[in-house]
XYZ file of C-alpha atoms in Angstrom:
583
model
C -14.281 15.651 -12.650
C -16.591 18.293 -11.198
C -15.417 21.879 -10.977
C -17.433 22.472 -7.808
C -17.136 20.801 -4.409
C -19.861 18.173 -4.240
C -21.349 16.524 -1.138
C -19.735 13.193 -0.142
C -16.843 13.764 -2.563
C -13.224 13.341 -1.501
C -11.032 16.428 -1.602
C -7.578 17.479 -0.437
C -6.947 20.379 1.912
C -3.536 21.982 1.455
C -2.451 23.481 4.766
C 0.021 26.336 5.357
C 2.647 23.784 6.437
C 2.709 22.445 2.837
C 1.065 19.210 3.973
C -2.198 17.821 2.619
C -5.179 16.281 4.334
C -7.480 14.046 2.272
C -11.017 13.718 3.576
C -14.612 13.272 2.506
C -16.826 16.354 2.481
C -19.903 15.180 4.404
C -22.679 17.783 4.771
C -23.719 19.067 8.200
C -20.468 18.020 9.836
C -17.493 19.837 11.320
C -14.098 19.397 9.666
C -11.079 19.703 11.944
C -7.631 20.497 10.545
C -5.661 20.210 13.770
C -3.934 23.257 15.203
C -5.320 25.464 12.438
C -8.878 25.120 13.733
C -12.181 23.718 12.459
C -15.017 24.784 10.162
C -18.381 23.633 8.878
C -18.394 21.469 5.749
C -21.457 23.307 4.432
C -19.387 26.498 4.113
C -17.320 25.075 1.233
C -19.959 22.937 -0.542
C -20.881 24.221 -3.985
C -17.818 26.457 -4.220
C -15.101 26.069 -6.872
C -11.909 24.197 -6.192
C -8.515 25.925 -5.775
C -9.920 28.640 -3.500
C -8.011 29.605 -0.354
C -10.120 30.056 2.777
C -9.238 31.774 6.025
C -10.761 30.690 9.340
C -12.128 33.663 11.260
C -13.513 34.062 14.768
C -16.887 32.693 15.757
C -19.837 35.069 15.305
C -21.819 36.042 18.352
C -24.955 34.161 17.280
C -23.154 30.992 16.120
C -20.993 28.304 17.663
C -19.010 27.603 14.484
C -16.279 29.794 12.994
C -16.783 31.449 9.638
C -14.642 31.347 6.516
C -13.320 34.133 4.327
C -12.157 33.658 0.742
C -8.656 35.072 0.429
C -8.304 37.045 -2.831
C -5.389 36.388 -5.142
C -3.963 39.877 -4.619
C -3.612 39.178 -0.912
C -2.084 35.740 -1.475
C 0.712 37.068 -3.687
C 1.132 40.395 -1.917
C 4.385 39.394 -0.225
C 5.848 38.116 -3.490
C 4.964 41.265 -5.408
C 6.269 43.484 -2.609
C 9.501 41.502 -2.459
C 10.115 41.923 -6.180
C 9.461 45.650 -5.970
C 11.672 46.233 -2.936
C 14.629 44.219 -4.177
C 14.692 45.725 -7.682
C 17.105 48.719 -7.882
C 15.703 52.139 -8.702
C 16.700 54.130 -11.754
C 20.057 55.837 -11.376
C 21.315 53.422 -8.698
C 24.426 51.442 -9.420
C 24.984 48.302 -7.371
C 28.510 47.481 -6.411
C 29.742 44.464 -4.528
C 32.768 45.246 -2.388
C 34.896 42.157 -2.107
C 38.157 41.876 -0.259
C 41.099 39.885 -1.471
C 40.334 37.093 0.971
C 36.977 36.404 -0.721
C 34.739 37.784 2.092
C 31.633 39.527 0.731
C 30.464 42.785 2.318
C 27.333 44.865 1.872
C 25.909 45.898 -1.485
C 25.997 49.712 -1.765
C 25.081 52.262 -4.386
C 27.222 55.080 -5.831
C 26.612 57.281 -2.769
C 27.703 54.582 -0.342
C 24.155 53.797 0.835
C 23.618 50.160 1.777
C 21.158 48.477 -0.554
C 21.445 44.878 0.670
C 23.225 43.478 3.687
C 24.908 40.123 4.052
C 24.640 37.828 7.056
C 28.321 38.266 7.838
C 27.620 39.827 11.236
C 24.468 37.864 12.053
C 24.701 35.764 15.229
C 22.003 33.219 15.992
C 20.921 33.835 19.579
C 17.914 31.962 20.996
C 17.351 34.830 23.430
C 16.579 37.201 20.560
C 12.931 36.190 20.746
C 11.460 37.857 23.806
C 8.198 35.896 23.733
C 8.320 32.603 25.550
C 6.351 29.485 24.667
C 3.845 30.267 27.428
C 3.334 33.780 26.066
C 2.725 32.474 22.547
C 0.206 29.920 23.794
C -1.616 32.641 25.701
C -1.703 34.834 22.602
C -3.079 31.933 20.554
C -5.970 31.557 22.996
C -6.680 35.283 22.863
C -6.379 35.388 19.067
C -9.769 35.812 17.385
C -8.610 36.444 13.818
C -6.830 34.288 11.285
C -3.412 34.369 13.011
C -1.912 37.349 11.202
C -1.830 39.459 14.371
C -0.003 36.693 16.190
C 2.639 36.530 13.463
C 3.122 40.301 13.606
C 3.579 40.239 17.402
C 6.188 37.495 17.093
C 8.105 39.529 14.532
C 7.915 42.687 16.629
C 9.206 40.906 19.737
C 12.362 39.712 17.943
C 15.216 41.941 19.109
C 17.511 41.166 16.159
C 14.938 41.482 13.414
C 16.652 44.578 12.009
C 19.944 42.712 11.622
C 18.509 40.019 9.334
C 19.114 40.143 5.614
C 16.238 40.341 3.184
C 16.438 36.619 2.487
C 16.726 35.694 6.176
C 13.812 37.947 7.102
C 11.606 36.470 4.378
C 12.561 32.957 5.438
C 11.803 33.695 9.104
C 8.475 35.322 8.271
C 7.464 32.430 6.034
C 8.278 29.898 8.732
C 6.129 31.689 11.317
C 3.328 32.198 8.790
C 3.186 28.474 7.998
C 3.028 27.724 11.689
C 0.350 30.138 12.878
C -1.672 31.358 9.870
C -5.108 29.687 9.774
C -5.617 29.125 6.054
C -6.284 26.157 3.767
C -6.826 25.552 0.052
C -9.349 23.028 -1.293
C -7.926 20.962 -4.175
C -9.618 18.295 -6.327
C -8.311 14.834 -5.564
C -6.555 13.336 -8.586
C -4.084 10.477 -8.958
C -0.827 12.502 -8.614
C -2.082 14.235 -5.476
C -3.272 10.962 -3.965
C 0.047 9.255 -4.781
C 2.063 12.034 -3.120
C -0.197 11.973 -0.065
C 0.154 8.201 0.318
C 3.909 8.371 -0.187
C 4.661 11.292 2.126
C 2.079 11.038 4.897
C 0.718 7.484 4.850
C 2.309 4.050 4.492
C 4.394 4.041 1.283
C 4.961 0.285 1.482
C 1.305 -0.342 0.615
C 1.802 1.321 -2.779
C 5.290 -0.200 -3.264
C 6.772 3.330 -2.921
C 5.430 4.272 -6.348
C 5.860 7.982 -7.033
C 3.987 10.363 -9.305
C 6.689 10.459 -11.969
C 6.889 6.653 -11.973
C 3.148 6.415 -12.614
C 3.506 8.834 -15.519
C 6.394 6.818 -16.947
C 4.413 3.577 -16.681
C 1.408 5.094 -18.425
C 3.564 6.490 -21.202
C 5.492 3.287 -21.973
C 2.411 1.079 -21.719
C 0.696 3.348 -24.295
C -2.489 3.655 -22.253
C -5.001 5.776 -24.160
C -8.636 5.995 -25.181
C -9.572 3.962 -28.267
C -12.487 4.328 -30.631
C -15.432 2.123 -29.690
C -17.429 2.244 -32.912
C -16.545 -0.800 -35.088
C -17.451 1.150 -38.243
C -15.103 3.970 -37.290
C -12.348 1.473 -36.504
C -12.431 0.207 -40.081
C -11.738 3.678 -41.479
C -9.204 4.710 -38.836
C -5.799 3.137 -39.593
C -4.308 3.992 -36.198
C -7.075 2.334 -34.197
C -8.339 -0.438 -36.438
C -6.410 -3.070 -34.468
C -6.569 -1.494 -31.014
C -9.563 -2.111 -28.792
C -8.098 -0.435 -25.720
C -7.788 -3.568 -23.577
C -5.056 -3.721 -20.947
C -4.029 -6.543 -18.628
C -2.918 -5.469 -15.148
C -1.415 -7.189 -12.107
C -1.799 -4.569 -9.380
C -0.742 -5.073 -5.762
C -0.565 -1.389 -4.867
C -4.115 -1.125 -3.558
C -5.466 0.241 -6.828
C -3.267 3.302 -7.409
C -1.899 1.765 -10.623
C -5.411 0.954 -11.894
C -6.501 4.497 -11.027
C -3.609 6.015 -12.990
C -4.427 3.906 -16.056
C -8.147 4.655 -15.795
C -7.388 8.382 -15.588
C -5.416 8.233 -18.833
C -8.243 6.345 -20.556
C -10.841 8.761 -19.181
C -12.938 6.334 -17.143
C -11.838 7.171 -13.597
C -14.107 10.032 -12.583
C -17.912 9.990 -12.569
C -19.626 12.019 -15.249
C -19.869 15.702 -14.409
C -23.206 16.399 -12.777
C -23.670 12.917 -11.302
C -24.604 12.938 -7.645
C -22.363 11.395 -4.997
C -24.446 9.015 -2.928
C -24.201 8.877 0.837
C -22.032 5.850 1.779
C -24.385 5.082 4.650
C -27.147 4.248 2.163
C -25.306 1.042 1.207
C -25.790 -0.312 4.728
C -28.961 -2.385 4.809
C -29.227 -2.268 8.584
C -28.950 1.505 8.601
C -26.945 3.602 11.011
C -27.591 6.501 13.324
C -25.782 9.603 12.164
C -27.478 12.018 14.534
C -30.012 14.721 14.031
C -27.679 16.654 11.738
C -28.358 14.204 8.907
C -32.112 14.210 9.237
C -32.450 17.117 6.831
C -30.599 15.174 4.130
C -32.978 12.193 4.051
C -35.271 13.671 1.413
C -32.412 14.665 -0.866
C -30.686 11.295 -0.410
C -33.842 9.396 -1.349
C -34.234 11.560 -4.434
C -30.655 10.870 -5.454
C -31.092 7.137 -4.914
C -34.252 7.023 -7.025
C -32.527 8.936 -9.802
C -29.663 6.447 -9.769
C -32.053 3.480 -9.855
C -34.019 4.969 -12.739
C -30.964 4.964 -15.020
C -30.701 2.402 -17.732
C -29.359 -0.869 -16.358
C -25.813 -1.697 -17.428
C -24.321 -5.114 -16.837
C -21.068 -5.111 -14.850
C -17.873 -5.999 -16.700
C -19.724 -5.987 -20.021
C -17.779 -3.470 -22.101
C -15.617 -4.680 -25.012
C -13.518 -1.548 -25.506
C -11.351 0.591 -23.213
C -11.261 -1.979 -20.443
C -8.820 -2.854 -17.658
C -8.589 -6.522 -16.654
C -7.044 -7.070 -13.220
C -5.589 -10.452 -12.229
C -5.385 -11.015 -8.472
C -4.290 -13.804 -6.160
C -7.082 -13.614 -3.564
C -10.806 -14.180 -3.605
C -11.343 -10.429 -4.123
C -8.972 -7.851 -5.667
C -7.434 -5.236 -3.396
C -8.648 -2.007 -5.022
C -9.442 -0.092 -1.865
C -7.863 3.165 -3.095
C -10.554 3.507 -5.771
C -12.947 4.635 -3.033
C -11.366 8.095 -3.259
C -12.829 8.307 -6.777
C -16.345 7.241 -5.753
C -15.928 3.598 -6.784
C -16.324 0.662 -4.417
C -15.094 -2.577 -5.994
C -17.176 -4.706 -3.613
C -20.405 -2.748 -4.206
C -19.943 -0.662 -7.378
C -22.376 1.938 -8.615
C -23.821 1.391 -12.070
C -23.370 5.081 -12.948
C -19.578 4.944 -12.605
C -17.559 4.366 -15.819
C -15.524 1.616 -14.128
C -18.697 -0.376 -13.489
C -18.619 -1.928 -16.961
C -14.953 -1.376 -17.886
C -13.068 -2.788 -14.891
C -12.867 -6.590 -15.018
C -11.342 -8.842 -12.395
C -10.428 -12.514 -12.234
C -8.141 -14.636 -10.087
C -5.112 -16.640 -11.131
C -7.067 -19.828 -10.539
C -9.767 -18.692 -12.943
C -7.148 -17.803 -15.559
C -4.996 -20.940 -15.375
C -7.499 -23.616 -14.273
C -11.024 -22.268 -14.741
C -12.640 -25.685 -14.376
C -11.413 -25.875 -10.793
C -13.217 -22.659 -9.872
C -16.749 -23.105 -8.539
C -17.936 -19.842 -10.106
C -17.107 -21.131 -13.607
C -19.446 -24.141 -13.247
C -22.860 -23.530 -14.796
C -25.821 -23.669 -12.369
C -28.619 -26.099 -13.025
C -31.080 -24.966 -15.681
C -34.689 -24.859 -14.498
C -37.636 -24.917 -16.870
C -40.106 -22.055 -17.067
C -42.928 -24.095 -15.572
C -40.942 -24.825 -12.427
C -39.812 -21.202 -12.198
C -43.400 -19.993 -12.242
C -44.210 -22.234 -9.274
C -41.373 -20.757 -7.166
C -41.736 -17.773 -4.882
C -40.367 -14.425 -5.886
C -37.353 -14.587 -3.576
C -36.265 -18.027 -4.747
C -36.786 -17.080 -8.376
C -34.712 -13.928 -7.882
C -31.850 -15.933 -6.372
C -31.918 -18.259 -9.385
C -31.613 -15.392 -11.881
C -28.930 -13.751 -9.735
C -26.817 -16.920 -9.833
C -27.276 -17.204 -13.608
C -26.172 -13.598 -14.167
C -23.155 -14.062 -11.914
C -22.126 -17.218 -13.799
C -22.549 -15.518 -17.176
C -20.424 -12.585 -16.023
C -17.614 -14.797 -14.655
C -17.603 -17.036 -17.709
C -17.567 -14.080 -20.081
C -14.599 -12.440 -18.336
C -12.605 -15.687 -18.121
C -13.210 -16.683 -21.747
C -12.454 -13.186 -23.018
C -9.202 -13.029 -21.029
C -8.035 -16.469 -22.112
C -8.663 -15.551 -25.758
C -6.002 -12.848 -25.411
C -5.505 -9.945 -27.787
C -4.624 -7.370 -25.113
C -2.936 -4.112 -26.078
C -0.572 -4.013 -23.123
C 0.539 -5.612 -19.870
C 1.373 -3.657 -16.710
C 2.730 -5.400 -13.600
C 3.346 -4.033 -10.105
C 3.548 -7.040 -7.832
C 5.727 -8.620 -5.169
C 5.400 -11.958 -6.950
C 8.217 -13.205 -9.148
C 7.918 -11.482 -12.509
C 9.106 -14.637 -14.272
C 6.078 -16.642 -13.208
C 3.713 -13.804 -14.130
C 5.141 -13.234 -17.616
C 5.173 -16.951 -18.384
C 1.357 -17.015 -18.371
C 0.483 -13.475 -19.479
C 2.812 -12.842 -22.443
C 0.889 -15.264 -24.740
C -2.271 -13.219 -24.058
C -0.860 -10.106 -25.761
C -1.221 -9.176 -29.399
C 1.690 -8.221 -31.605
C 3.412 -4.905 -30.828
C 1.825 -4.791 -27.356
C 3.861 -3.059 -24.657
C 5.023 -4.805 -21.477
C 5.852 -2.742 -18.377
C 7.023 -4.225 -15.060
C 7.577 -2.058 -11.983
C 9.837 -2.940 -9.073
C 11.102 -0.814 -6.172
C 14.548 -2.390 -6.624
C 16.540 -3.007 -9.773
C 17.781 -6.567 -9.102
C 14.599 -8.445 -10.186
C 14.422 -6.425 -13.394
C 18.093 -7.084 -14.219
C 17.435 -10.819 -14.115
C 14.337 -10.304 -16.237
C 16.288 -8.335 -18.843
C 18.892 -11.104 -18.953
C 16.193 -13.687 -19.735
C 15.252 -11.684 -22.866
C 18.807 -10.689 -23.834
C 20.192 -11.055 -27.350
C 22.582 -13.844 -26.355
C 19.817 -16.029 -24.937
C 17.543 -15.314 -27.893
C 20.306 -16.271 -30.341
C 21.058 -19.489 -28.488
C 17.360 -20.280 -28.377
C 16.965 -19.808 -32.138
C 20.049 -21.877 -33.041
C 19.166 -24.805 -30.827
C 15.518 -24.436 -29.815
C 14.427 -26.747 -26.992
C 11.324 -28.864 -27.240
C 8.093 -27.320 -25.945
C 7.862 -29.854 -23.132
C 11.374 -28.891 -21.972
C 10.414 -25.283 -21.207
C 11.019 -23.720 -18.774
C 14.477 -24.929 -17.906
C 17.599 -23.547 -16.253
C 18.924 -21.878 -19.407
C 15.569 -20.565 -20.642
C 13.177 -19.708 -17.780
C 11.160 -17.750 -20.370
C 10.870 -17.834 -24.131
C 13.331 -15.082 -25.179
C 11.814 -14.735 -28.663
C 8.522 -13.275 -27.417
C 9.866 -9.862 -26.295
C 12.225 -7.452 -27.998
C 14.236 -4.442 -26.825
C 14.225 -5.088 -23.054
C 15.043 -1.841 -21.275
C 15.371 -0.758 -17.647
C 14.889 2.883 -16.697
C 13.931 5.137 -13.843
C 12.809 8.711 -13.233
C 12.824 10.756 -10.059
C 12.073 14.444 -9.629
C 14.066 16.054 -6.846
C 13.288 19.439 -5.301
C 16.062 22.009 -5.375
C 16.545 25.347 -3.721
C 17.545 27.735 -6.506
C 19.097 30.914 -5.141
C 22.210 32.863 -6.175
C 25.122 31.157 -4.489
C 22.818 28.864 -2.486
C 21.585 26.301 -5.052
C 21.405 22.758 -3.687
C 18.893 19.898 -3.356
C 16.615 20.088 -0.350
C 18.023 18.077 2.514
C 14.541 17.292 3.855
C 13.442 15.309 0.805
C 12.188 11.794 1.358
C 14.476 8.845 0.645
C 13.204 5.322 0.108
C 13.343 3.079 -2.914
C 14.334 4.547 -6.250
C 11.789 2.607 -8.317
C 12.587 1.065 -11.718
C 10.523 -0.151 -14.659
C 11.217 -2.834 -17.253
C 9.825 -2.216 -20.739
C 9.698 -4.454 -23.804
C 7.642 -5.025 -26.961
C 5.661 -8.169 -27.711
C 6.527 -9.826 -31.023
C 5.142 -12.835 -32.837
C 7.978 -15.172 -33.914
C 7.815 -16.466 -37.478
C 6.847 -20.127 -37.697
C 9.039 -22.433 -39.776
C 11.964 -21.282 -41.910
C 12.271 -17.987 -43.735
C 13.049 -18.348 -47.451
C 13.986 -15.565 -49.833
C 12.065 -15.588 -53.112
C 12.464 -13.490 -56.237
C 14.122 -13.202 -59.623
C 17.888 -12.818 -59.359
C 20.010 -11.808 -62.345
C 23.369 -13.387 -62.934
C 26.400 -11.165 -63.160
C 29.985 -11.743 -64.139
C 32.082 -12.687 -61.130
C 35.782 -13.050 -61.867
C 35.167 -13.391 -65.605
C 33.044 -16.539 -65.274
C 29.489 -16.053 -66.538
C 28.268 -19.362 -65.092
C 29.009 -18.459 -61.451
C 25.850 -17.022 -59.807
C 26.323 -14.296 -57.234
C 24.257 -16.255 -54.714
C 27.123 -18.714 -54.167
C 29.216 -16.006 -52.559
C 26.286 -14.942 -50.363
C 25.684 -18.527 -49.234
C 29.329 -18.796 -48.206
C 29.060 -15.580 -46.200
C 25.943 -16.806 -44.434
C 27.653 -20.063 -43.465
C 30.648 -18.163 -42.102
C 28.400 -15.884 -40.042
C 26.415 -18.866 -38.786
C 29.625 -20.629 -37.699
C 30.929 -17.547 -35.868
C 27.538 -17.046 -34.197
C 27.558 -20.624 -32.889
C 31.047 -20.134 -31.494
C 30.037 -16.923 -29.689
C 26.918 -18.574 -28.255
C 28.957 -21.533 -26.980
C 31.274 -19.116 -25.202
C 28.328 -17.314 -23.574
C 26.609 -20.514 -22.428
C 29.846 -21.949 -21.051
């Protein structure tokens, strides 16, 4: 991720109202942030992230307002002043006078001087504010600064401002500052920020109401990480000699789950220093963007030539640190990856996901011969190819490369050996796990997300100890699976667990600590986790040299007889308990 704001990159603007606005920084355009005003995009290009800007009045020789970088001392001035004013001076002794009925009065020092008042005598009167709505609107039109003068006039016109406590005054000032101060902070767009923006200000149903902490929990339990890619290094590294960093994903959240996994692997963001290409360059017909973009044509052509001069990399060709997405449509829905400069329909070869993100449909996974893309095109000899025109010959090679790519992804996926499986889908988890669990290697992690807990409870019951024990005592024939008692093979996953995590915002003040009542509700969000195991084939026999000991004075009685009897008794009791469970 770049440390500077680049042209055509997506960024988030944090407004004084604690809301965020995600947009693309397009050069030579005007960015509007609603009631807070507008500014030129060129004024923030090339500057570092996390700076706070203030919108000032328009200069006399320009039609666009200017920006001022707010220093850190000015940003935290109110906080530092509040700490200084509320801290008692040396020699002062605070005393809280409290009556027997529990009513708290003012805080005074030893001389009886009031240090801090309570809101015991405060009366909320809407007529305390002398400025009407029409007066405030008129002042906003006359305001030429950043809004600080307007906030000061509103505070001065309040007739009961001197009766407010320190906390009430700070709360009132903060509320008016958020409403009228014309400031914004430019933040780099990462996965947590994008998830919060989609959940709070967009349509949360499109991402299955998946929160930031849920994404972190999924990435942790699925053990998503970067693996070594050098085969020689893998042989000498015991922790990575079996891991190739390949994960299988079923994502129906628009790509936010794939983005979170790619961020943990380190393949989400373009390499630092890579240029962001103008999206309009991908349109073959071209488009008219006005005279403001005419000055960018030379730079855009230079950027395009630099991208084309890079070494050609085949799409979906990497063998390590890959994410394989299974989808139900003709194309996967990964539209949210556009915020990270990756278009799944027309990817750029310079992006790390170009060779590490692989996609295939359920039809290609389960019945590849029925898919037209899996069928090999007709092979044409070199003599016939030489007689064709350049366009026809190019189409022939394009079809061959597309077939080789599809066949390689399908064969590699069907061979299995994945390090983990992550599912966030509205489809039944039972049908998904039935076909994807055999593709995992031993000790691979399985994570299933659901907004509600009921589907995951049924899933945990299918892999419970009782069902696994019944399956091992009386295993059904392979052609009898799945059935009513065993929708899934319970011996393939161990330690099924259901958990959740949700961070709630609290107001922490002396005597006024409580969760914020304005927090968003919605689904809680749960995840199912388990570990893939490889069941032992056949029977397990104990081998070794056992010494005979005296048991009850008889040297001829081996100790194994007593152990065999205990095993039979345990086996009989286990069958009885299983029969009770199944009945």
